[in-house]
mmCIF file of the C-alpha atoms, coordinates in Angstrom:
data_MODEL
# 
_entry.id   MODEL 
# 
loop_
_atom_site.group_PDB 
_atom_site.id 
_atom_site.type_symbol 
_atom_site.label_atom_id 
_atom_site.label_alt_id 
_atom_site.label_comp_id 
_atom_site.label_asym_id 
_atom_site.label_entity_id 
_atom_site.label_seq_id 
_atom_site.pdbx_PDB_ins_code 
_atom_site.Cartn_x 
_atom_site.Cartn_y 
_atom_site.Cartn_z 
_atom_site.occupancy 
_atom_site.B_iso_or_equiv 
_atom_site.pdbx_formal_charge 
_atom_site.auth_seq_id 
_atom_site.auth_comp_id 
_atom_site.auth_asym_id 
_atom_site.auth_atom_id 
_atom_site.pdbx_PDB_model_num 
ATOM 1   C CA . MET A 1 1   ? 125.242 -34.017 -65.156 1.00 0.00 ? 1   MET A CA 1 
ATOM 2   C CA . MET A 1 2   ? 121.684 -32.727 -65.421 1.00 0.00 ? 2   MET A CA 1 
ATOM 3   C CA . THR A 1 3   ? 120.247 -35.589 -63.356 1.00 0.00 ? 3   THR A CA 1 
ATOM 4   C CA . ARG A 1 4   ? 122.404 -34.618 -60.373 1.00 0.00 ? 4   ARG A CA 1 
ATOM 5   C CA . ARG A 1 5   ? 121.390 -30.969 -60.701 1.00 0.00 ? 5   ARG A CA 1 
ATOM 6   C CA . LEU A 1 6   ? 117.695 -31.809 -60.827 1.00 0.00 ? 6   LEU A CA 1 
ATOM 7   C CA . LEU A 1 7   ? 118.011 -34.121 -57.841 1.00 0.00 ? 7   LEU A CA 1 
ATOM 8   C CA . ALA A 1 8   ? 119.721 -31.318 -55.918 1.00 0.00 ? 8   ALA A CA 1 
ATOM 9   C CA . GLU A 1 9   ? 116.913 -28.895 -56.803 1.00 0.00 ? 9   GLU A CA 1 
ATOM 10  C CA . PHE A 1 10  ? 114.256 -31.453 -55.857 1.00 0.00 ? 10  PHE A CA 1 
ATOM 11  C CA . LEU A 1 11  ? 115.889 -32.277 -52.524 1.00 0.00 ? 11  LEU A CA 1 
ATOM 12  C CA . GLY A 1 12  ? 116.832 -28.704 -51.716 1.00 0.00 ? 12  GLY A CA 1 
ATOM 13  C CA . THR A 1 13  ? 113.358 -27.309 -52.381 1.00 0.00 ? 13  THR A CA 1 
ATOM 14  C CA . GLY A 1 14  ? 111.730 -30.224 -50.603 1.00 0.00 ? 14  GLY A CA 1 
ATOM 15  C CA . LEU A 1 15  ? 113.870 -29.845 -47.517 1.00 0.00 ? 15  LEU A CA 1 
ATOM 16  C CA . LEU A 1 16  ? 113.316 -26.081 -47.527 1.00 0.00 ? 16  LEU A CA 1 
ATOM 17  C CA . VAL A 1 17  ? 109.542 -26.589 -47.477 1.00 0.00 ? 17  VAL A CA 1 
ATOM 18  C CA . ALA A 1 18  ? 109.931 -29.293 -44.834 1.00 0.00 ? 18  ALA A CA 1 
ATOM 19  C CA . VAL A 1 19  ? 111.833 -26.774 -42.698 1.00 0.00 ? 19  VAL A CA 1 
ATOM 20  C CA . VAL A 1 20  ? 109.207 -24.061 -43.210 1.00 0.00 ? 20  VAL A CA 1 
ATOM 21  C CA . VAL A 1 21  ? 106.190 -26.298 -42.649 1.00 0.00 ? 21  VAL A CA 1 
ATOM 22  C CA . GLY A 1 22  ? 107.770 -28.482 -39.967 1.00 0.00 ? 22  GLY A CA 1 
ATOM 23  C CA . SER A 1 23  ? 108.949 -25.541 -37.888 1.00 0.00 ? 23  SER A CA 1 
ATOM 24  C CA . GLY A 1 24  ? 105.549 -23.916 -38.368 1.00 0.00 ? 24  GLY A CA 1 
ATOM 25  C CA . ILE A 1 25  ? 103.813 -27.005 -36.972 1.00 0.00 ? 25  ILE A CA 1 
ATOM 26  C CA . ALA A 1 26  ? 106.266 -27.219 -34.078 1.00 0.00 ? 26  ALA A CA 1 
ATOM 27  C CA . ALA A 1 27  ? 105.826 -23.522 -33.305 1.00 0.00 ? 27  ALA A CA 1 
ATOM 28  C CA . GLN A 1 28  ? 102.053 -23.857 -33.345 1.00 0.00 ? 28  GLN A CA 1 
ATOM 29  C CA . ARG A 1 29  ? 102.244 -26.706 -30.836 1.00 0.00 ? 29  ARG A CA 1 
ATOM 30  C CA . LEU A 1 30  ? 104.926 -25.200 -28.614 1.00 0.00 ? 30  LEU A CA 1 
ATOM 31  C CA . SER A 1 31  ? 103.389 -21.718 -28.420 1.00 0.00 ? 31  SER A CA 1 
ATOM 32  C CA . PRO A 1 32  ? 99.631  -22.037 -28.849 1.00 0.00 ? 32  PRO A CA 1 
ATOM 33  C CA . GLY A 1 33  ? 97.840  -18.737 -28.883 1.00 0.00 ? 33  GLY A CA 1 
ATOM 34  C CA . ASP A 1 34  ? 100.999 -16.638 -29.373 1.00 0.00 ? 34  ASP A CA 1 
ATOM 35  C CA . THR A 1 35  ? 101.247 -15.871 -33.096 1.00 0.00 ? 35  THR A CA 1 
ATOM 36  C CA . GLY A 1 36  ? 104.201 -13.543 -32.711 1.00 0.00 ? 36  GLY A CA 1 
ATOM 37  C CA . LEU A 1 37  ? 106.288 -16.182 -30.952 1.00 0.00 ? 37  LEU A CA 1 
ATOM 38  C CA . GLN A 1 38  ? 105.216 -18.768 -33.520 1.00 0.00 ? 38  GLN A CA 1 
ATOM 39  C CA . LEU A 1 39  ? 106.447 -16.513 -36.325 1.00 0.00 ? 39  LEU A CA 1 
ATOM 40  C CA . LEU A 1 40  ? 109.745 -15.933 -34.529 1.00 0.00 ? 40  LEU A CA 1 
ATOM 41  C CA . GLN A 1 41  ? 110.318 -19.664 -34.142 1.00 0.00 ? 41  GLN A CA 1 
ATOM 42  C CA . ASN A 1 42  ? 109.282 -20.357 -37.740 1.00 0.00 ? 42  ASN A CA 1 
ATOM 43  C CA . SER A 1 43  ? 111.465 -17.597 -39.217 1.00 0.00 ? 43  SER A CA 1 
ATOM 44  C CA . THR A 1 44  ? 114.526 -18.541 -37.142 1.00 0.00 ? 44  THR A CA 1 
ATOM 45  C CA . ALA A 1 45  ? 114.396 -22.151 -38.319 1.00 0.00 ? 45  ALA A CA 1 
ATOM 46  C CA . THR A 1 46  ? 113.931 -21.003 -41.921 1.00 0.00 ? 46  THR A CA 1 
ATOM 47  C CA . VAL A 1 47  ? 116.936 -18.654 -41.794 1.00 0.00 ? 47  VAL A CA 1 
ATOM 48  C CA . LEU A 1 48  ? 119.230 -21.384 -40.526 1.00 0.00 ? 48  LEU A CA 1 
ATOM 49  C CA . GLY A 1 49  ? 117.798 -24.144 -42.677 1.00 0.00 ? 49  GLY A CA 1 
ATOM 50  C CA . LEU A 1 50  ? 117.939 -22.133 -45.902 1.00 0.00 ? 50  LEU A CA 1 
ATOM 51  C CA . ALA A 1 51  ? 121.550 -21.095 -45.352 1.00 0.00 ? 51  ALA A CA 1 
ATOM 52  C CA . VAL A 1 52  ? 122.577 -24.707 -44.728 1.00 0.00 ? 52  VAL A CA 1 
ATOM 53  C CA . LEU A 1 53  ? 120.717 -25.975 -47.806 1.00 0.00 ? 53  LEU A CA 1 
ATOM 54  C CA . ILE A 1 54  ? 122.369 -23.384 -50.052 1.00 0.00 ? 54  ILE A CA 1 
ATOM 55  C CA . LEU A 1 55  ? 125.777 -24.461 -48.783 1.00 0.00 ? 55  LEU A CA 1 
ATOM 56  C CA . LEU A 1 56  ? 124.861 -28.131 -49.216 1.00 0.00 ? 56  LEU A CA 1 
ATOM 57  C CA . PHE A 1 57  ? 123.411 -28.063 -52.728 1.00 0.00 ? 57  PHE A CA 1 
ATOM 58  C CA . GLY A 1 58  ? 124.876 -24.878 -54.218 1.00 0.00 ? 58  GLY A CA 1 
ATOM 59  C CA . PRO A 1 59  ? 127.952 -26.605 -55.692 1.00 0.00 ? 59  PRO A CA 1 
ATOM 60  C CA . VAL A 1 60  ? 125.699 -29.087 -57.524 1.00 0.00 ? 60  VAL A CA 1 
ATOM 61  C CA . SER A 1 61  ? 122.825 -27.042 -58.965 1.00 0.00 ? 61  SER A CA 1 
ATOM 62  C CA . GLY A 1 62  ? 123.375 -23.442 -57.922 1.00 0.00 ? 62  GLY A CA 1 
ATOM 63  C CA . ALA A 1 63  ? 120.784 -23.909 -55.150 1.00 0.00 ? 63  ALA A CA 1 
ATOM 64  C CA . HIS A 1 64  ? 117.979 -21.998 -56.848 1.00 0.00 ? 64  HIS A CA 1 
ATOM 65  C CA . PHE A 1 65  ? 115.157 -23.840 -54.984 1.00 0.00 ? 65  PHE A CA 1 
ATOM 66  C CA . ASN A 1 66  ? 112.823 -21.281 -56.544 1.00 0.00 ? 66  ASN A CA 1 
ATOM 67  C CA . PRO A 1 67  ? 111.224 -21.004 -60.007 1.00 0.00 ? 67  PRO A CA 1 
ATOM 68  C CA . VAL A 1 68  ? 111.536 -17.208 -60.094 1.00 0.00 ? 68  VAL A CA 1 
ATOM 69  C CA . VAL A 1 69  ? 115.272 -17.421 -59.391 1.00 0.00 ? 69  VAL A CA 1 
ATOM 70  C CA . SER A 1 70  ? 115.657 -19.951 -62.198 1.00 0.00 ? 70  SER A CA 1 
ATOM 71  C CA . LEU A 1 71  ? 113.537 -17.764 -64.487 1.00 0.00 ? 71  LEU A CA 1 
ATOM 72  C CA . ALA A 1 72  ? 115.691 -14.728 -63.695 1.00 0.00 ? 72  ALA A CA 1 
ATOM 73  C CA . ASP A 1 73  ? 118.840 -16.770 -64.287 1.00 0.00 ? 73  ASP A CA 1 
ATOM 74  C CA . TRP A 1 74  ? 117.540 -17.853 -67.695 1.00 0.00 ? 74  TRP A CA 1 
ATOM 75  C CA . TRP A 1 75  ? 116.483 -14.331 -68.674 1.00 0.00 ? 75  TRP A CA 1 
ATOM 76  C CA . LEU A 1 76  ? 119.692 -12.631 -67.569 1.00 0.00 ? 76  LEU A CA 1 
ATOM 77  C CA . GLY A 1 77  ? 121.732 -15.422 -69.108 1.00 0.00 ? 77  GLY A CA 1 
ATOM 78  C CA . ARG A 1 78  ? 120.207 -14.741 -72.532 1.00 0.00 ? 78  ARG A CA 1 
ATOM 79  C CA . ARG A 1 79  ? 122.088 -11.440 -72.590 1.00 0.00 ? 79  ARG A CA 1 
ATOM 80  C CA . SER A 1 80  ? 125.431 -12.843 -71.498 1.00 0.00 ? 80  SER A CA 1 
ATOM 81  C CA . GLY A 1 81  ? 125.330 -16.287 -73.071 1.00 0.00 ? 81  GLY A CA 1 
ATOM 82  C CA . GLY A 1 82  ? 125.262 -17.999 -69.675 1.00 0.00 ? 82  GLY A CA 1 
ATOM 83  C CA . GLY A 1 83  ? 122.587 -19.127 -67.268 1.00 0.00 ? 83  GLY A CA 1 
ATOM 84  C CA . LEU A 1 84  ? 120.029 -21.882 -67.778 1.00 0.00 ? 84  LEU A CA 1 
ATOM 85  C CA . SER A 1 85  ? 118.816 -22.896 -71.211 1.00 0.00 ? 85  SER A CA 1 
ATOM 86  C CA . GLY A 1 86  ? 115.082 -22.976 -71.912 1.00 0.00 ? 86  GLY A CA 1 
ATOM 87  C CA . GLY A 1 87  ? 114.942 -26.730 -71.460 1.00 0.00 ? 87  GLY A CA 1 
ATOM 88  C CA . GLU A 1 88  ? 116.935 -26.584 -68.241 1.00 0.00 ? 88  GLU A CA 1 
ATOM 89  C CA . LEU A 1 89  ? 114.594 -23.895 -66.920 1.00 0.00 ? 89  LEU A CA 1 
ATOM 90  C CA . VAL A 1 90  ? 111.537 -26.094 -67.459 1.00 0.00 ? 90  VAL A CA 1 
ATOM 91  C CA . ALA A 1 91  ? 113.255 -29.076 -65.826 1.00 0.00 ? 91  ALA A CA 1 
ATOM 92  C CA . TYR A 1 92  ? 114.359 -26.974 -62.837 1.00 0.00 ? 92  TYR A CA 1 
ATOM 93  C CA . VAL A 1 93  ? 110.839 -25.617 -62.276 1.00 0.00 ? 93  VAL A CA 1 
ATOM 94  C CA . VAL A 1 94  ? 109.281 -29.093 -62.414 1.00 0.00 ? 94  VAL A CA 1 
ATOM 95  C CA . ALA A 1 95  ? 111.855 -30.457 -59.960 1.00 0.00 ? 95  ALA A CA 1 
ATOM 96  C CA . GLN A 1 96  ? 111.373 -27.505 -57.612 1.00 0.00 ? 96  GLN A CA 1 
ATOM 97  C CA . CYS A 1 97  ? 107.572 -27.715 -57.579 1.00 0.00 ? 97  CYS A CA 1 
ATOM 98  C CA . ALA A 1 98  ? 107.639 -31.485 -57.084 1.00 0.00 ? 98  ALA A CA 1 
ATOM 99  C CA . GLY A 1 99  ? 110.125 -31.017 -54.262 1.00 0.00 ? 99  GLY A CA 1 
ATOM 100 C CA . GLY A 1 100 ? 107.964 -28.349 -52.647 1.00 0.00 ? 100 GLY A CA 1 
ATOM 101 C CA . VAL A 1 101 ? 104.939 -30.624 -52.528 1.00 0.00 ? 101 VAL A CA 1 
ATOM 102 C CA . GLY A 1 102 ? 107.049 -33.542 -51.310 1.00 0.00 ? 102 GLY A CA 1 
ATOM 103 C CA . GLY A 1 103 ? 108.550 -31.427 -48.542 1.00 0.00 ? 103 GLY A CA 1 
ATOM 104 C CA . ALA A 1 104 ? 105.142 -30.413 -47.210 1.00 0.00 ? 104 ALA A CA 1 
ATOM 105 C CA . LEU A 1 105 ? 103.950 -34.017 -47.242 1.00 0.00 ? 105 LEU A CA 1 
ATOM 106 C CA . LEU A 1 106 ? 107.126 -35.097 -45.442 1.00 0.00 ? 106 LEU A CA 1 
ATOM 107 C CA . ALA A 1 107 ? 106.545 -32.504 -42.707 1.00 0.00 ? 107 ALA A CA 1 
ATOM 108 C CA . ASN A 1 108 ? 102.961 -33.722 -42.318 1.00 0.00 ? 108 ASN A CA 1 
ATOM 109 C CA . VAL A 1 109 ? 104.186 -37.295 -41.849 1.00 0.00 ? 109 VAL A CA 1 
ATOM 110 C CA . MET A 1 110 ? 106.900 -36.302 -39.357 1.00 0.00 ? 110 MET A CA 1 
ATOM 111 C CA . PHE A 1 111 ? 104.405 -34.427 -37.198 1.00 0.00 ? 111 PHE A CA 1 
ATOM 112 C CA . SER A 1 112 ? 101.493 -36.857 -37.710 1.00 0.00 ? 112 SER A CA 1 
ATOM 113 C CA . VAL A 1 113 ? 99.337  -34.223 -39.393 1.00 0.00 ? 113 VAL A CA 1 
ATOM 114 C CA . ASP A 1 114 ? 96.358  -35.514 -41.366 1.00 0.00 ? 114 ASP A CA 1 
ATOM 115 C CA . ALA A 1 115 ? 96.735  -35.112 -45.119 1.00 0.00 ? 115 ALA A CA 1 
ATOM 116 C CA . GLY A 1 116 ? 94.593  -32.394 -46.637 1.00 0.00 ? 116 GLY A CA 1 
ATOM 117 C CA . LEU A 1 117 ? 94.654  -29.033 -48.361 1.00 0.00 ? 117 LEU A CA 1 
ATOM 118 C CA . ALA A 1 118 ? 95.246  -25.851 -46.379 1.00 0.00 ? 118 ALA A CA 1 
ATOM 119 C CA . ALA A 1 119 ? 92.251  -23.731 -45.422 1.00 0.00 ? 119 ALA A CA 1 
ATOM 120 C CA . THR A 1 120 ? 94.128  -20.526 -44.553 1.00 0.00 ? 120 THR A CA 1 
ATOM 121 C CA . GLU A 1 121 ? 93.116  -17.799 -47.002 1.00 0.00 ? 121 GLU A CA 1 
ATOM 122 C CA . ARG A 1 122 ? 95.871  -15.299 -47.722 1.00 0.00 ? 122 ARG A CA 1 
ATOM 123 C CA . ALA A 1 123 ? 94.313  -12.586 -49.834 1.00 0.00 ? 123 ALA A CA 1 
ATOM 124 C CA . GLY A 1 124 ? 94.235  -8.826  -50.188 1.00 0.00 ? 124 GLY A CA 1 
ATOM 125 C CA . THR A 1 125 ? 96.179  -6.080  -51.913 1.00 0.00 ? 125 THR A CA 1 
ATOM 126 C CA . GLY A 1 126 ? 98.550  -5.592  -49.002 1.00 0.00 ? 126 GLY A CA 1 
ATOM 127 C CA . LEU A 1 127 ? 99.651  -9.225  -48.980 1.00 0.00 ? 127 LEU A CA 1 
ATOM 128 C CA . LEU A 1 128 ? 100.209 -9.240  -52.740 1.00 0.00 ? 128 LEU A CA 1 
ATOM 129 C CA . VAL A 1 129 ? 102.272 -6.054  -52.568 1.00 0.00 ? 129 VAL A CA 1 
ATOM 130 C CA . GLY A 1 130 ? 104.281 -7.752  -49.826 1.00 0.00 ? 130 GLY A CA 1 
ATOM 131 C CA . GLU A 1 131 ? 105.002 -10.667 -52.177 1.00 0.00 ? 131 GLU A CA 1 
ATOM 132 C CA . VAL A 1 132 ? 106.117 -8.295  -54.948 1.00 0.00 ? 132 VAL A CA 1 
ATOM 133 C CA . VAL A 1 133 ? 108.497 -6.545  -52.550 1.00 0.00 ? 133 VAL A CA 1 
ATOM 134 C CA . ALA A 1 134 ? 109.833 -9.775  -51.043 1.00 0.00 ? 134 ALA A CA 1 
ATOM 135 C CA . THR A 1 135 ? 110.469 -11.418 -54.412 1.00 0.00 ? 135 THR A CA 1 
ATOM 136 C CA . ALA A 1 136 ? 112.002 -8.343  -56.036 1.00 0.00 ? 136 ALA A CA 1 
ATOM 137 C CA . GLY A 1 137 ? 114.416 -7.954  -53.134 1.00 0.00 ? 137 GLY A CA 1 
ATOM 138 C CA . LEU A 1 138 ? 115.374 -11.618 -53.227 1.00 0.00 ? 138 LEU A CA 1 
ATOM 139 C CA . VAL A 1 139 ? 116.135 -11.601 -56.962 1.00 0.00 ? 139 VAL A CA 1 
ATOM 140 C CA . LEU A 1 140 ? 118.059 -8.342  -56.694 1.00 0.00 ? 140 LEU A CA 1 
ATOM 141 C CA . LEU A 1 141 ? 120.130 -9.629  -53.774 1.00 0.00 ? 141 LEU A CA 1 
ATOM 142 C CA . ILE A 1 142 ? 121.085 -12.935 -55.402 1.00 0.00 ? 142 ILE A CA 1 
ATOM 143 C CA . PHE A 1 143 ? 122.135 -11.499 -58.747 1.00 0.00 ? 143 PHE A CA 1 
ATOM 144 C CA . ALA A 1 144 ? 123.844 -8.480  -57.203 1.00 0.00 ? 144 ALA A CA 1 
ATOM 145 C CA . LEU A 1 145 ? 126.077 -10.882 -55.297 1.00 0.00 ? 145 LEU A CA 1 
ATOM 146 C CA . VAL A 1 146 ? 126.665 -13.099 -58.330 1.00 0.00 ? 146 VAL A CA 1 
ATOM 147 C CA . ARG A 1 147 ? 127.422 -10.190 -60.661 1.00 0.00 ? 147 ARG A CA 1 
ATOM 148 C CA . THR A 1 148 ? 129.898 -8.613  -58.284 1.00 0.00 ? 148 THR A CA 1 
ATOM 149 C CA . GLY A 1 149 ? 131.892 -11.760 -57.599 1.00 0.00 ? 149 GLY A CA 1 
ATOM 150 C CA . ARG A 1 150 ? 130.450 -12.355 -54.130 1.00 0.00 ? 150 ARG A CA 1 
ATOM 151 C CA . ALA A 1 151 ? 128.390 -15.487 -54.754 1.00 0.00 ? 151 ALA A CA 1 
ATOM 152 C CA . ALA A 1 152 ? 130.052 -17.146 -51.758 1.00 0.00 ? 152 ALA A CA 1 
ATOM 153 C CA . LEU A 1 153 ? 127.997 -14.826 -49.555 1.00 0.00 ? 153 LEU A CA 1 
ATOM 154 C CA . CYS A 1 154 ? 124.664 -16.057 -50.932 1.00 0.00 ? 154 CYS A CA 1 
ATOM 155 C CA . ALA A 1 155 ? 124.023 -18.591 -48.162 1.00 0.00 ? 155 ALA A CA 1 
ATOM 156 C CA . PRO A 1 156 ? 124.153 -16.185 -45.202 1.00 0.00 ? 156 PRO A CA 1 
ATOM 157 C CA . ALA A 1 157 ? 122.822 -13.211 -47.158 1.00 0.00 ? 157 ALA A CA 1 
ATOM 158 C CA . VAL A 1 158 ? 119.791 -14.983 -48.621 1.00 0.00 ? 158 VAL A CA 1 
ATOM 159 C CA . GLY A 1 159 ? 119.023 -16.641 -45.293 1.00 0.00 ? 159 GLY A CA 1 
ATOM 160 C CA . ALA A 1 160 ? 119.220 -13.276 -43.540 1.00 0.00 ? 160 ALA A CA 1 
ATOM 161 C CA . TYR A 1 161 ? 117.046 -11.559 -46.153 1.00 0.00 ? 161 TYR A CA 1 
ATOM 162 C CA . ILE A 1 162 ? 114.292 -14.164 -45.994 1.00 0.00 ? 162 ILE A CA 1 
ATOM 163 C CA . GLY A 1 163 ? 114.387 -14.068 -42.203 1.00 0.00 ? 163 GLY A CA 1 
ATOM 164 C CA . ALA A 1 164 ? 114.010 -10.295 -42.202 1.00 0.00 ? 164 ALA A CA 1 
ATOM 165 C CA . ALA A 1 165 ? 111.314 -10.385 -44.878 1.00 0.00 ? 165 ALA A CA 1 
ATOM 166 C CA . TYR A 1 166 ? 109.237 -12.719 -42.687 1.00 0.00 ? 166 TYR A CA 1 
ATOM 167 C CA . TRP A 1 167 ? 108.788 -9.635  -40.524 1.00 0.00 ? 167 TRP A CA 1 
ATOM 168 C CA . PHE A 1 168 ? 108.899 -6.589  -42.809 1.00 0.00 ? 168 PHE A CA 1 
ATOM 169 C CA . THR A 1 169 ? 106.496 -7.893  -45.472 1.00 0.00 ? 169 THR A CA 1 
ATOM 170 C CA . SER A 1 170 ? 102.797 -8.365  -44.847 1.00 0.00 ? 170 SER A CA 1 
ATOM 171 C CA . SER A 1 171 ? 102.807 -11.766 -46.582 1.00 0.00 ? 171 SER A CA 1 
ATOM 172 C CA . THR A 1 172 ? 105.654 -13.207 -44.438 1.00 0.00 ? 172 THR A CA 1 
ATOM 173 C CA . SER A 1 173 ? 107.712 -13.530 -47.621 1.00 0.00 ? 173 SER A CA 1 
ATOM 174 C CA . PHE A 1 174 ? 106.814 -16.685 -49.498 1.00 0.00 ? 174 PHE A CA 1 
ATOM 175 C CA . ALA A 1 175 ? 108.692 -15.209 -52.526 1.00 0.00 ? 175 ALA A CA 1 
ATOM 176 C CA . ASN A 1 176 ? 108.715 -18.644 -54.168 1.00 0.00 ? 176 ASN A CA 1 
ATOM 177 C CA . PRO A 1 177 ? 106.043 -20.355 -56.322 1.00 0.00 ? 177 PRO A CA 1 
ATOM 178 C CA . ALA A 1 178 ? 107.337 -23.834 -55.429 1.00 0.00 ? 178 ALA A CA 1 
ATOM 179 C CA . VAL A 1 179 ? 107.051 -23.050 -51.714 1.00 0.00 ? 179 VAL A CA 1 
ATOM 180 C CA . ALA A 1 180 ? 103.541 -21.690 -52.242 1.00 0.00 ? 180 ALA A CA 1 
ATOM 181 C CA . ALA A 1 181 ? 102.588 -24.867 -54.129 1.00 0.00 ? 181 ALA A CA 1 
ATOM 182 C CA . GLY A 1 182 ? 103.977 -27.046 -51.355 1.00 0.00 ? 182 GLY A CA 1 
ATOM 183 C CA . ARG A 1 183 ? 102.342 -25.123 -48.538 1.00 0.00 ? 183 ARG A CA 1 
ATOM 184 C CA . MET A 1 184 ? 98.915  -25.787 -50.075 1.00 0.00 ? 184 MET A CA 1 
ATOM 185 C CA . PHE A 1 185 ? 99.275  -29.331 -48.759 1.00 0.00 ? 185 PHE A CA 1 
ATOM 186 C CA . SER A 1 186 ? 99.621  -28.413 -45.089 1.00 0.00 ? 186 SER A CA 1 
ATOM 187 C CA . ASP A 1 187 ? 96.539  -27.276 -43.197 1.00 0.00 ? 187 ASP A CA 1 
ATOM 188 C CA . THR A 1 188 ? 98.664  -25.752 -40.431 1.00 0.00 ? 188 THR A CA 1 
ATOM 189 C CA . PHE A 1 189 ? 100.213 -22.453 -39.341 1.00 0.00 ? 189 PHE A CA 1 
ATOM 190 C CA . ALA A 1 190 ? 102.349 -22.424 -42.509 1.00 0.00 ? 190 ALA A CA 1 
ATOM 191 C CA . GLY A 1 191 ? 99.606  -23.364 -44.974 1.00 0.00 ? 191 GLY A CA 1 
ATOM 192 C CA . ILE A 1 192 ? 97.998  -21.385 -47.777 1.00 0.00 ? 192 ILE A CA 1 
ATOM 193 C CA . ALA A 1 193 ? 94.628  -22.187 -49.309 1.00 0.00 ? 193 ALA A CA 1 
ATOM 194 C CA . PRO A 1 194 ? 94.772  -23.288 -52.965 1.00 0.00 ? 194 PRO A CA 1 
ATOM 195 C CA . SER A 1 195 ? 92.464  -20.410 -53.922 1.00 0.00 ? 195 SER A CA 1 
ATOM 196 C CA . SER A 1 196 ? 95.108  -17.926 -52.705 1.00 0.00 ? 196 SER A CA 1 
ATOM 197 C CA . VAL A 1 197 ? 98.027  -19.458 -54.597 1.00 0.00 ? 197 VAL A CA 1 
ATOM 198 C CA . PRO A 1 198 ? 97.430  -18.096 -58.133 1.00 0.00 ? 198 PRO A CA 1 
ATOM 199 C CA . ALA A 1 199 ? 97.446  -14.482 -56.929 1.00 0.00 ? 199 ALA A CA 1 
ATOM 200 C CA . PHE A 1 200 ? 100.535 -15.125 -54.826 1.00 0.00 ? 200 PHE A CA 1 
ATOM 201 C CA . VAL A 1 201 ? 102.366 -16.648 -57.797 1.00 0.00 ? 201 VAL A CA 1 
ATOM 202 C CA . GLY A 1 202 ? 101.333 -13.727 -60.008 1.00 0.00 ? 202 GLY A CA 1 
ATOM 203 C CA . ALA A 1 203 ? 102.711 -11.286 -57.442 1.00 0.00 ? 203 ALA A CA 1 
ATOM 204 C CA . GLN A 1 204 ? 105.933 -13.298 -57.225 1.00 0.00 ? 204 GLN A CA 1 
ATOM 205 C CA . LEU A 1 205 ? 106.368 -13.195 -61.005 1.00 0.00 ? 205 LEU A CA 1 
ATOM 206 C CA . ALA A 1 206 ? 105.769 -9.448  -60.958 1.00 0.00 ? 206 ALA A CA 1 
ATOM 207 C CA . GLY A 1 207 ? 108.334 -9.089  -58.199 1.00 0.00 ? 207 GLY A CA 1 
ATOM 208 C CA . ALA A 1 208 ? 110.826 -11.164 -60.180 1.00 0.00 ? 208 ALA A CA 1 
ATOM 209 C CA . ALA A 1 209 ? 110.365 -8.822  -63.164 1.00 0.00 ? 209 ALA A CA 1 
ATOM 210 C CA . VAL A 1 210 ? 111.012 -5.804  -60.945 1.00 0.00 ? 210 VAL A CA 1 
ATOM 211 C CA . GLY A 1 211 ? 114.076 -7.500  -59.466 1.00 0.00 ? 211 GLY A CA 1 
ATOM 212 C CA . VAL A 1 212 ? 115.514 -8.340  -62.903 1.00 0.00 ? 212 VAL A CA 1 
ATOM 213 C CA . LEU A 1 213 ? 114.950 -4.773  -64.078 1.00 0.00 ? 213 LEU A CA 1 
ATOM 214 C CA . LEU A 1 214 ? 116.801 -3.431  -61.047 1.00 0.00 ? 214 LEU A CA 1 
ATOM 215 C CA . VAL A 1 215 ? 119.653 -5.874  -61.642 1.00 0.00 ? 215 VAL A CA 1 
ATOM 216 C CA . LEU A 1 216 ? 119.995 -4.667  -65.240 1.00 0.00 ? 216 LEU A CA 1 
ATOM 217 C CA . VAL A 1 217 ? 120.023 -1.027  -64.137 1.00 0.00 ? 217 VAL A CA 1 
ATOM 218 C CA . LEU A 1 218 ? 122.344 -1.376  -61.157 1.00 0.00 ? 218 LEU A CA 1 
ATOM 219 C CA . TYR A 1 219 ? 124.565 -4.237  -62.360 1.00 0.00 ? 219 TYR A CA 1 
ATOM 220 C CA . PRO A 1 220 ? 124.361 -4.219  -66.182 1.00 0.00 ? 220 PRO A CA 1 
ATOM 221 C CA . ALA A 1 221 ? 127.313 -6.597  -66.558 1.00 0.00 ? 221 ALA A CA 1 
ATOM 222 C CA . PRO A 1 222 ? 129.118 -9.074  -64.305 1.00 0.00 ? 222 PRO A CA 1 
ATOM 223 C CA . THR A 1 223 ? 131.921 -7.004  -62.854 1.00 0.00 ? 223 THR A CA 1 
ATOM 224 C CA . PRO A 1 224 ? 133.786 -8.221  -59.782 1.00 0.00 ? 224 PRO A CA 1 
ATOM 225 C CA . VAL A 1 225 ? 134.365 -5.427  -57.297 1.00 0.00 ? 225 VAL A CA 1 
ATOM 226 C CA . ARG A 1 226 ? 136.596 -5.004  -54.265 1.00 0.00 ? 226 ARG A CA 1 
ATOM 227 C CA . ILE A 1 227 ? 134.892 -4.568  -50.949 1.00 0.00 ? 227 ILE A CA 1 
# 
């Protein structure tokens, strides 16, 4: 039922953003003045939280939690006759973005943070290239696993990738327009100023296009393999 799937996407994306923002606030309070330790705490919580959420909601909606993943699923599905329909894609994206905003607001309430938009500017060519790389790798990883019959590995693999990308990309790997939209509403360690979001989303869409292209080249058809 579509209602159940949309609820799963709303809750999953919301809880993901709550994990990212909440652990960012906790890290900022527990380790003031030590940005490296804050990032370690934030990334560790995100790795674990994301893996759990994929396991929890994957059987219901596929656990996309990310508009670019849903977009890639729709685009790749057009070739194979599977994936999301156009209407389902729009509904997924709306649910994900609403969940992202709700998750940030929930984290603010849990940690008694005043409501308001983030002031942290995240701009520059290096950061945008980091978002392209992070998003392309994420899309490639997910659909490589799906197309080779290893979808069961998505939870640990995606969690591990995002955790690593926190550190090897200059942008700390947002790689998700719904997460970027949510993090606008938290003026904390995890926040992003609204003025920085459009460029981040553009870079994420570009990264998704690169990821889809690589999937089509490396895995042109779903073909289970032995490992």
